[in-house]
XYZ file of C-alpha atoms in Angstrom:
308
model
C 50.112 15.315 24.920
C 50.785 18.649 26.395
C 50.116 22.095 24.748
C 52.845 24.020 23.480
C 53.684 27.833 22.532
C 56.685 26.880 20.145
C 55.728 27.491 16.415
C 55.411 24.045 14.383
C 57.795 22.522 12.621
C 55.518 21.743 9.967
C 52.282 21.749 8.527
C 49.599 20.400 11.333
C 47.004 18.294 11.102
C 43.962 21.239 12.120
C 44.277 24.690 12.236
C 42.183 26.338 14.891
C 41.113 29.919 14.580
C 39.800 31.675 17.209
C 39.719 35.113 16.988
C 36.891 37.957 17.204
C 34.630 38.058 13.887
C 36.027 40.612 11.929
C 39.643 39.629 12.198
C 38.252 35.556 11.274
C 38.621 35.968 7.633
C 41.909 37.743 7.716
C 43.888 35.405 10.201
C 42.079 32.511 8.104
C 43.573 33.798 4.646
C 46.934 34.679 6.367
C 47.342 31.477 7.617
C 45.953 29.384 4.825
C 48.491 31.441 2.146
C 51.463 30.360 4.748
C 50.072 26.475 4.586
C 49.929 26.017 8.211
C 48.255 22.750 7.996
C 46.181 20.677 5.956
C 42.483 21.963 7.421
C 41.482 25.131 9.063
C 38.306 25.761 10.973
C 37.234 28.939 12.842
C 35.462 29.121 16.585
C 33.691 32.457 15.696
C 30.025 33.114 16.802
C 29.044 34.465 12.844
C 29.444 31.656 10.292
C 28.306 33.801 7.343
C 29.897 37.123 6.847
C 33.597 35.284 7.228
C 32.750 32.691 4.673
C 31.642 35.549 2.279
C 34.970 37.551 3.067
C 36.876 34.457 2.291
C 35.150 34.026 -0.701
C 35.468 37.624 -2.174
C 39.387 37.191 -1.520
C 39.955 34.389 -3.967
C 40.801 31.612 -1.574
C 40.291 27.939 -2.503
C 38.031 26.855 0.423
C 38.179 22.910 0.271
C 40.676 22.836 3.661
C 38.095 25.261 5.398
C 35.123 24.309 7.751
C 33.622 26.913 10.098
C 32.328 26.001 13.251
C 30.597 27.682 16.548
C 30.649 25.730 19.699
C 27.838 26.777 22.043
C 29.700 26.997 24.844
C 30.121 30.594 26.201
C 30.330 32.269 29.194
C 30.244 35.988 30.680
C 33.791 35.627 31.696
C 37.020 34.818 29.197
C 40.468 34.191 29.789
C 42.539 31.688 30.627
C 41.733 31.656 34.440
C 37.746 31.181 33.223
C 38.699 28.074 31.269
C 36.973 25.010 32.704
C 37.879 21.326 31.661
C 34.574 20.806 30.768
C 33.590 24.085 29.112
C 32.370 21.980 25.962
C 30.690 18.258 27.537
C 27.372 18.328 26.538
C 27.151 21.541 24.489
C 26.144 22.099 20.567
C 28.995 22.488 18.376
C 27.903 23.998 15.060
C 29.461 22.744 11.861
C 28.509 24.739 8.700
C 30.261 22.655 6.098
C 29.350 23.472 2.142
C 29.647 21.036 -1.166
C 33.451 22.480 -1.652
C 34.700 21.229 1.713
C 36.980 18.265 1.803
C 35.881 15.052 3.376
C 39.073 14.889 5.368
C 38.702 18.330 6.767
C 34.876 17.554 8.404
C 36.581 14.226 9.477
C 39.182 16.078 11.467
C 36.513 18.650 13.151
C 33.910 16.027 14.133
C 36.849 14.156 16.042
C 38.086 17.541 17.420
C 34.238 18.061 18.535
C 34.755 14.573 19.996
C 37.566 15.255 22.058
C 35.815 18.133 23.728
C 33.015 15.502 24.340
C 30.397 18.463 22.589
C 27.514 17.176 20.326
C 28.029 18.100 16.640
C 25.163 20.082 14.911
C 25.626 20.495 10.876
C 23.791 23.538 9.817
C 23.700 26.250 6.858
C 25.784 28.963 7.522
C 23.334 31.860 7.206
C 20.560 29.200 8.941
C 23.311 29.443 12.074
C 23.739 33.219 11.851
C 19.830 33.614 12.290
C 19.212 30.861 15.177
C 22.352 32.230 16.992
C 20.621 36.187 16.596
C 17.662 34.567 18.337
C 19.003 32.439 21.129
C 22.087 34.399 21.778
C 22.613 37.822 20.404
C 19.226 39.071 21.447
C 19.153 37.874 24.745
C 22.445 38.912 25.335
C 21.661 42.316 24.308
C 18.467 42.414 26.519
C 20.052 41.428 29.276
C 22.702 44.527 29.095
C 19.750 46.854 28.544
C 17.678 45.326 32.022
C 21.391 45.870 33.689
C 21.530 49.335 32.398
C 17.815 50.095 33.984
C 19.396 48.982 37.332
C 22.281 51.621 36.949
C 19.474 54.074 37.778
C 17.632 52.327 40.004
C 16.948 53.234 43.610
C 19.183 51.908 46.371
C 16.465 50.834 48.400
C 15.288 48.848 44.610
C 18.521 47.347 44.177
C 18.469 45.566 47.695
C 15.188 43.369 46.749
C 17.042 42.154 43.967
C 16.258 38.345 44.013
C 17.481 35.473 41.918
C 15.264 36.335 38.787
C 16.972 39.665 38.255
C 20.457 38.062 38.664
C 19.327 34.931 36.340
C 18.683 37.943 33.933
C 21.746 39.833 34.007
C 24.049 37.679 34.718
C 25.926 37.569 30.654
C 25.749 41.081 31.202
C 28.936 40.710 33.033
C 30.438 39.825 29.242
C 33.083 41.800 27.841
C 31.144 44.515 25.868
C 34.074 45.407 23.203
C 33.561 41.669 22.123
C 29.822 41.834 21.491
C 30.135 45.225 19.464
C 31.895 43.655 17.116
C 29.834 39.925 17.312
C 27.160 42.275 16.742
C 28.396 43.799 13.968
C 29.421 40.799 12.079
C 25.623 39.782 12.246
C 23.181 42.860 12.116
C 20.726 41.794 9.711
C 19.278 38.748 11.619
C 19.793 40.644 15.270
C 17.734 43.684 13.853
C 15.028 41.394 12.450
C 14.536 39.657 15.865
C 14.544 42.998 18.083
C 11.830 44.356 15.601
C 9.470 41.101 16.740
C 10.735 42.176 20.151
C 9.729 45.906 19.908
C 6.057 45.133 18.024
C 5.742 42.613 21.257
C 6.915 45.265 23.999
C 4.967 47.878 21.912
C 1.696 45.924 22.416
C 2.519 45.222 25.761
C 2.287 48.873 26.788
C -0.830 49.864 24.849
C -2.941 46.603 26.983
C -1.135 47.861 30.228
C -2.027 51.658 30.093
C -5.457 50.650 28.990
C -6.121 48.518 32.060
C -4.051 51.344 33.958
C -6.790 53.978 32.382
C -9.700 51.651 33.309
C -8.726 51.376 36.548
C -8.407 55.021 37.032
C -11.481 55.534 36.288
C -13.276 52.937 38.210
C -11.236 54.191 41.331
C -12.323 57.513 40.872
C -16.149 56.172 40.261
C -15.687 54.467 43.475
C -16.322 50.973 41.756
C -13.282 49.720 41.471
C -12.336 46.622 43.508
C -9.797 46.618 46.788
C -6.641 46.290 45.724
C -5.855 45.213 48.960
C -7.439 42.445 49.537
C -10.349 40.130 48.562
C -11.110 38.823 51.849
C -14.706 37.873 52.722
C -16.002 38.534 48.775
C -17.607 36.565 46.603
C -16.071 35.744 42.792
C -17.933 37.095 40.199
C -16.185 37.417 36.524
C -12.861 38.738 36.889
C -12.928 41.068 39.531
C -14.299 40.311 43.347
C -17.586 42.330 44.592
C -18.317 42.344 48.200
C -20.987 39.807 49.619
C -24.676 41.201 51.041
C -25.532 38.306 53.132
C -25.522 38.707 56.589
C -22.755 36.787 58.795
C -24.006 32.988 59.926
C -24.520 32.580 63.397
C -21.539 30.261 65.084
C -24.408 27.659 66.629
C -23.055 26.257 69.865
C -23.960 22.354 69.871
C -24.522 20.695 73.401
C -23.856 16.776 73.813
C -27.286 15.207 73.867
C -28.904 12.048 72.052
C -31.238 14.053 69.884
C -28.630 15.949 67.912
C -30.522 19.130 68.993
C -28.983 22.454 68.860
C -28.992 24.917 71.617
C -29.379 28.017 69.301
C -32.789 26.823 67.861
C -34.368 26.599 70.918
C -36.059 29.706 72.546
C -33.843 31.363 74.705
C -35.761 32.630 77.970
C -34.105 33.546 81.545
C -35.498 32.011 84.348
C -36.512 34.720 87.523
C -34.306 34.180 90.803
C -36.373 33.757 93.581
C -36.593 32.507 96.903
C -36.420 29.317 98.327
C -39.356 27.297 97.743
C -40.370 29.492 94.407
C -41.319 28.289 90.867
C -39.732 29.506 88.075
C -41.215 31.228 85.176
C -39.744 28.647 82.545
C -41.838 25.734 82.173
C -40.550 22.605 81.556
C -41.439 22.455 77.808
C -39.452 25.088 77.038
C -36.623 23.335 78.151
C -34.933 22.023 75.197
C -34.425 18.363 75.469
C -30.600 18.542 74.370
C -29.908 21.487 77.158
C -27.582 21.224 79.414
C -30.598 22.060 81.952
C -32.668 19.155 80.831
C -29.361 17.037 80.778
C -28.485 17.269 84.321
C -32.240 16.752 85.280
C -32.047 13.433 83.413
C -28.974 12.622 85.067
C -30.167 13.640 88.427
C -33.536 11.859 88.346
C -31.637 8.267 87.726
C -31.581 6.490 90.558
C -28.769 5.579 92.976
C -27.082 2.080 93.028
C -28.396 0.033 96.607
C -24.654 0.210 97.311
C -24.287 3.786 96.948
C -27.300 4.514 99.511
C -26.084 5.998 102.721
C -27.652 4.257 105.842
């Protein structure tokens, strides 16, 4: 059935509210005094503070569910709406002991529809998960974007996947998360506290290692931070190895598996024709390539090889 702009005729079936956080709980009571339809559920991302509002204005909550579908994205509109925006996503439900059976009914099959997975939670339980998985990070990643603002140029340009993984819901619209983040500051305070104690500690182990350091490169000790080519492990750091380079040993094809290199090497004298050499013939190593082609040369000819 296709979606219309023309006011109803009559009460509906299910209200939907979706409006910003701190308008929720007066659209809600607005609408619910005017008897719109028979059940009313909200799409904002804070669950408890509108509840509460509704509460302190008198309003008999049985035809009211809220709800958060985890489903966002850094862009809104109607041009960033995707057909399937909601497949596969959480959709929170934060129903209490005063809401009407029928009204949960009609939300689960709305959550249906949308082919989301339906997640019943406490409403203050939501507000604190939500500050953790989504307001925080959402927050960080505006405050990594801002440290790019006054980056270098020649920075900027190595910018790889990671850093646009990062910042990439830093593209939101910021006037929405002011007030999202003012509808839940308790629980968003409490989580960047863990996150300051963390970053805090982080820094004091960094500039210690940075002091150590420091002072083993002005001691002369410290180890190449270059490279640890051609040194030996030892602990943590790398220490350069003493031992003298092996000798590359040249091997020679010959039965006895001798090596050339631990033989004695000695240079015969040129002489004359008819002159001995000074080498004897024991110094010749067996797998030479001297003794090798005396072997071969020594064999004797096949009878049809002799010449005539």
């Amino acid at each position: 059935m296709p979606g219309t702009d023309e006011p109803p005729t009559g009460p509906v079936d299910l209200a939907v509210i979706a409006v910003p956080p701190a308008h929720t709980a007066t659209v809600l009571a607005t609408a619910m005094r005017d008897g719109v339809a028979r059940g009313y559920l909200d799409v904002a991302s804070v669950k408890g503070g509108p509840r509460r509002e509704l509460e302190a204005l008198g309003l008999d909550l049985t035809p009211y569910i809220g709800t958060h579908p985890m489903a966002g994205k850094e862009r809104s509109g109607p041009l960033a709406a995707t057909a399937d925006l909601f497949e596969g996503r959480p959709w929170v439900l934060t129903p209490t002991r005063e809401t009407d059976t029928e009204v949960l009914n009609l939300a689960l099959e709305l959550v249906a529809l949308c082919r989301a997975v339906p997640v019943v939670m406490d409403a203050d339980a939501h507000d604190r998960a939500v500050a953790l998985v989504s307001h925080t990070p959402q927050l960080i990643s505006s405050m990594v974007a801002a440290r790019l603002e006054e980056a270098d140029e020649s920075a900027v340009r190595l910018c790889g996947q990671g850093i646009r993984d990062v910042t990439r819901i830093a593209a939101s619209d910021p006037r929405m998360w002011v007030e999202i983040l003012s509808a839940n500051p308790g629980p968003v305070a409490d989580v960047l506290a863990g996150v300051a104690a963390d970053l805090e500690e982080t820094v004091t182990a960094l500039r210690g290692l940075d002091s150590v350091d420091e002072k083993r490169r002005r001691a002369g000790t410290a180890p190449s931070r270059t490279s640890c080519a051609g040194a030996t492990r030892a602990g943590s750091g790398c220490r350069a190895s003493t031992a003298p380079p092996r000798p590359r040993t040249r091997r020679w094809p010959s039965s006895s598996g001798t090596s050339r290199a631990s033989w004695p090497r000695s240079s015969p004298t040129r002489a004359g024709p008819g002159s001995t050499s000074r080498t004897s013939a024991s110094s010749t190593p067996p797998g030479s390539r001297r003794a090798w082609s005396r072997s071969w040369s020594s064999r004797a000819r096949p009878p049809y090889s002799r010449r005539p």
